[in-house]
Short mmCIF file of C-alpha atoms in Angstrom, two decimals:
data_model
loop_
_atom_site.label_atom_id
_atom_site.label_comp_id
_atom_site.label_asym_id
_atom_site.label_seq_id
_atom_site.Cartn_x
_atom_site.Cartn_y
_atom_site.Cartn_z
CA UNK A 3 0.00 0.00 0.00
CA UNK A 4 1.57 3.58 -1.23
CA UNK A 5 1.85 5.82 1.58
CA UNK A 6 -0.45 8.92 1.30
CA UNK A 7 1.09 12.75 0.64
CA UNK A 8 -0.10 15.50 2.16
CA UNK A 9 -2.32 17.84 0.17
CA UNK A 10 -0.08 20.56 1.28
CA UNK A 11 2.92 18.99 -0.41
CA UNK A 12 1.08 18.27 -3.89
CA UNK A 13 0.90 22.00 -4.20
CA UNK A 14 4.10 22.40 -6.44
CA UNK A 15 4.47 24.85 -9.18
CA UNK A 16 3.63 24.04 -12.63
CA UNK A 17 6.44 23.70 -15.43
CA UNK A 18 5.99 23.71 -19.17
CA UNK A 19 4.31 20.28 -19.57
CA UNK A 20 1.10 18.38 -21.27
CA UNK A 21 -1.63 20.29 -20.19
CA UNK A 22 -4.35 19.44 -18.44
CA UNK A 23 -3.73 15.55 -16.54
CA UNK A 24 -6.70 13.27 -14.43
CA UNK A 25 -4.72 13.48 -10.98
CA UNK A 26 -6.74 11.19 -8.76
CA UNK A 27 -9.86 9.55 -9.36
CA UNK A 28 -12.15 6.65 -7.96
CA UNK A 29 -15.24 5.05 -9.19
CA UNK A 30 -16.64 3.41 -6.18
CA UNK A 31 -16.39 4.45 -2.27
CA UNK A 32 -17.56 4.25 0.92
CA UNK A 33 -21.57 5.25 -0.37
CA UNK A 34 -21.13 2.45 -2.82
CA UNK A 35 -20.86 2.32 -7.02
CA UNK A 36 -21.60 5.70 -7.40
CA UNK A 37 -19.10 7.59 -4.56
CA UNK A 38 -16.81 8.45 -8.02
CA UNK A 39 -14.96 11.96 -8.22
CA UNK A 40 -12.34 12.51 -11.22
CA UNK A 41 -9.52 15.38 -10.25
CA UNK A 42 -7.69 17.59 -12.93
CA UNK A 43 -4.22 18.80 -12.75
CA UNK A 44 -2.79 21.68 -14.87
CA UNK A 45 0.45 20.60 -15.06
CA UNK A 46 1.50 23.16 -17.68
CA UNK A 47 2.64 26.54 -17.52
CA UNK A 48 0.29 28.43 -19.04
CA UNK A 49 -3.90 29.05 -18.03
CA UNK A 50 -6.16 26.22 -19.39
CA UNK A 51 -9.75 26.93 -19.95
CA UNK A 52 -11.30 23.84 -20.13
CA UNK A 53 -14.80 25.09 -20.80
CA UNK A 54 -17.33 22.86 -22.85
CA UNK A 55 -14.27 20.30 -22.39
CA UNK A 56 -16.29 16.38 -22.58
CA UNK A 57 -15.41 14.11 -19.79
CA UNK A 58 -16.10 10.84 -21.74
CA UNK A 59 -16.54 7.52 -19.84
CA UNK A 60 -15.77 3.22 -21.82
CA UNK A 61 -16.83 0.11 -20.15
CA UNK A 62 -14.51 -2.91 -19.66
CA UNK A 63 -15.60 -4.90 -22.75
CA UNK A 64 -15.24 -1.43 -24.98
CA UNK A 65 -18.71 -1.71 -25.31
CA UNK A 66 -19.73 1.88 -24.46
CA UNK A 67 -18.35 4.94 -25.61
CA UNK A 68 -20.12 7.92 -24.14
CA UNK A 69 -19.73 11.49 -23.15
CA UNK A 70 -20.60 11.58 -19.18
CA UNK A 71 -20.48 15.19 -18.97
CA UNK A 72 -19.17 18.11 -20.50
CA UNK A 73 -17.45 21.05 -18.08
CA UNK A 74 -19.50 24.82 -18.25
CA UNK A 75 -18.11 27.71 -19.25
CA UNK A 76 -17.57 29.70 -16.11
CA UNK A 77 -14.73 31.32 -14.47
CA UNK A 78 -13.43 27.83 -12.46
CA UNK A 79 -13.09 26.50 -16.03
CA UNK A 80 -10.09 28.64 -16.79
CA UNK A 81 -7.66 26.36 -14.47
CA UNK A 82 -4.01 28.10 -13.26
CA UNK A 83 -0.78 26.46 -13.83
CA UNK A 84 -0.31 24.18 -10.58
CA UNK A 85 -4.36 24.04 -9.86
CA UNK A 86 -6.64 21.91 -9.36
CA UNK A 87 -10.26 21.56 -10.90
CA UNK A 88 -12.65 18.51 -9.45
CA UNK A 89 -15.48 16.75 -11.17
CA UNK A 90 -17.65 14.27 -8.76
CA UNK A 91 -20.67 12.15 -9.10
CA UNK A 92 -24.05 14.51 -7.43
CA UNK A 93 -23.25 14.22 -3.69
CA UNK A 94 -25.78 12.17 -1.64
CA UNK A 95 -26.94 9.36 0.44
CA UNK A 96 -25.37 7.07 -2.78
CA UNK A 97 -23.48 9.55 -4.27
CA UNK A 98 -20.10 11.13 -3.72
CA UNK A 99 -19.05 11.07 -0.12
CA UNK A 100 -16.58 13.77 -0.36
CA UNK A 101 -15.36 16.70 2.11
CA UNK A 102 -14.47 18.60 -0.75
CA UNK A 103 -17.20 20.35 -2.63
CA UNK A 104 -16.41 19.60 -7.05
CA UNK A 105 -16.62 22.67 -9.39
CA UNK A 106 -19.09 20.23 -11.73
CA UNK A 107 -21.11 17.49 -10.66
CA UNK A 108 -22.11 14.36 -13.08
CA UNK A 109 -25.48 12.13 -12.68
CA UNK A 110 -24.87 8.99 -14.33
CA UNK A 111 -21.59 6.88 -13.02
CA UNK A 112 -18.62 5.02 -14.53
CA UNK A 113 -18.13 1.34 -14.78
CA UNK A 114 -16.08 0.29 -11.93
CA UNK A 115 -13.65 -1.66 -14.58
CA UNK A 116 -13.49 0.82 -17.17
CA UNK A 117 -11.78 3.78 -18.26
CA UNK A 118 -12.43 7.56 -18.42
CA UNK A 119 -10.85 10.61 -20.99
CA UNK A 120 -11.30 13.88 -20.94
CA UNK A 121 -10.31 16.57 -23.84
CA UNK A 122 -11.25 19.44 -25.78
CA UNK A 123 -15.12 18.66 -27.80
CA UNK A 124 -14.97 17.22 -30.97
CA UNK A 125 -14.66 19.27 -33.90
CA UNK A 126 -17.72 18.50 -37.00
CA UNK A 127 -16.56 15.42 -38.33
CA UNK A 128 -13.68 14.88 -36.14
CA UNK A 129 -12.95 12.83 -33.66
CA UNK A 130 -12.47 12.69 -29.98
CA UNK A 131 -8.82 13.23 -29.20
CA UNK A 132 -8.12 13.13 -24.83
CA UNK A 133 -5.47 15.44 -23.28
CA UNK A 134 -5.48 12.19 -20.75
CA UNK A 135 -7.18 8.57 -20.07
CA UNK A 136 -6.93 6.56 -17.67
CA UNK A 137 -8.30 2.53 -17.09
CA UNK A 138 -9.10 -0.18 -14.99
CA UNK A 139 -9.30 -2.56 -17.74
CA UNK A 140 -7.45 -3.46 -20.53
CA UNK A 141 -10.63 -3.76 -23.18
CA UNK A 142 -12.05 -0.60 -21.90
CA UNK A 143 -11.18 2.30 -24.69
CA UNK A 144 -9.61 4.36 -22.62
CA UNK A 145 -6.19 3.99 -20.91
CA UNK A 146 -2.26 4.66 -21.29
CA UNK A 147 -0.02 1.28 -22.23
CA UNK A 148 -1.03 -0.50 -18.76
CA UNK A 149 -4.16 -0.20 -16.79
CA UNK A 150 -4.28 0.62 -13.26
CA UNK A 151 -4.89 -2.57 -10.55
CA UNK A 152 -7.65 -2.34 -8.31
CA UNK A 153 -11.63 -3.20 -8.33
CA UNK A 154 -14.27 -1.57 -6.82
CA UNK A 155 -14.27 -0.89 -3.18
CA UNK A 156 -15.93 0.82 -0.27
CA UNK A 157 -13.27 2.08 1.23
CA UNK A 158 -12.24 5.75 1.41
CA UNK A 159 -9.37 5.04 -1.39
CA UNK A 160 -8.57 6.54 -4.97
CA UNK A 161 -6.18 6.16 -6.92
CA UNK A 162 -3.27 9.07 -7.73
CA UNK A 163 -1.07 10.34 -9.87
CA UNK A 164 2.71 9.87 -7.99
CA UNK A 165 3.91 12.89 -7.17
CA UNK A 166 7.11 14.45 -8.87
CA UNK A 167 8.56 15.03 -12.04
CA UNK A 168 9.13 18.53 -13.80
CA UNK A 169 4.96 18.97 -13.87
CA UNK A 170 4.00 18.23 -10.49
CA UNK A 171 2.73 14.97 -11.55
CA UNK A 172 4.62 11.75 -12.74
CA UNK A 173 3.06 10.72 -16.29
CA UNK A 174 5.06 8.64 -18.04
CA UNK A 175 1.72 7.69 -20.53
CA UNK A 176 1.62 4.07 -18.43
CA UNK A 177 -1.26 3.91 -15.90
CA UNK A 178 -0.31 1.97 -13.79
CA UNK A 179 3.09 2.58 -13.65
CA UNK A 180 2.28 6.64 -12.91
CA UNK A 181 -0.39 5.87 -10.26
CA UNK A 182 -0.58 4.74 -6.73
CA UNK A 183 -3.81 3.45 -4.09
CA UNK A 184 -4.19 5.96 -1.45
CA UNK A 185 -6.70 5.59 1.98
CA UNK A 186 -8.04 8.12 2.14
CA UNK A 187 -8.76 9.51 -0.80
CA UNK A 188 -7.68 13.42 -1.36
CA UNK A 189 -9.71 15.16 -4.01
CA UNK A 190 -9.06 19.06 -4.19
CA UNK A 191 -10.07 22.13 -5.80
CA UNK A 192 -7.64 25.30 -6.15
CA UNK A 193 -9.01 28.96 -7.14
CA UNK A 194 -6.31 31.28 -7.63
#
């Protein structure tokens, strides 16, 4: 089991890097198969409005392929270098159990063994191309090289990005090489 960082020392500053990362996530928790937040990391250098952005959501057998929700354009879209923006299932009795309130809030959940992507909409005719992905499967659409380890659960774990590298964030483009199991889960939100 990885041992948890503090929130405090995940605030680095941002270098020039990809853009706009999934940090931690989870897609089951203590209030059951729906307790699912998804946490975005600017890791670049530069504002990232991320506006009208789709948060898009593939089951384990690649059977599904479906926007889940798409971000509004309001002034926590525009995320700072080094900040944090959170997206989480509607809070509730079965619903996200969180301490920390999301900026956008999602009705219909994610497959525990399957992937999520999020990335600017699709152009007419084009297609769907994520800034990031990550799985719990590898059949689901939507993961880098190796999917992360680890079913559903209702404990108070997620699983995060290691901390580190230039960015603030390790991402190597392997899944489950660049993330880690923490109890208990640590989703934020940072306004600057």
């Amino acid at each position: 089991m990885a041992v948890q960082m503090s929130p405090m020392l995940e605030k680095v500053s941002a270098q020039s890097g990809p853009g706009i990362v999934i940090s931690e996530l989870r897609f089951s928790g203590p209030n059951g198969a729906s307790d699912e937040f998804i946490e975005l990391f600017n890791a670049s250098d530069t504002d990232i409005n991320i506006g009208g952005w789709l948060v898009r959501v593939s089951g384990s057998q690649s059977t599904s392929n479906a926007d889940r929700t798409r971000i509004p354009i309001n002034t926590r879209s525009v995320v700072r270098p080094g900040c944090y923006y959170l997206i989480t299932f509607t809070p509730g009795t079965t619903g996200y159990s969180g301490r920390t309130p999301g900026d956008h809030t999602y009705g219909t959940g994610f497959a525990d063994d399957g992937g999520v992507a999020v990335g600017p909409p699709v152009p007419v005719g084009g297609t769907f191309v994520p800034t990031d992905q990550v799985g719990f499967h590898s059949r689901t659409l939507y993961f880098e090289r190796t999917p992360i380890v680890g079913g559903p659960s209702t404990l108070n774990r997620s699983f995060e990005r290691l901390p580190g590298g230039g960015n603030g964030h390790v991402d190597t483009n392997d899944n489950a090489a660049d993330f880690q199991m923490i109890v208990e889960s640590t989703p934020q939100v940072t306004h600057v």
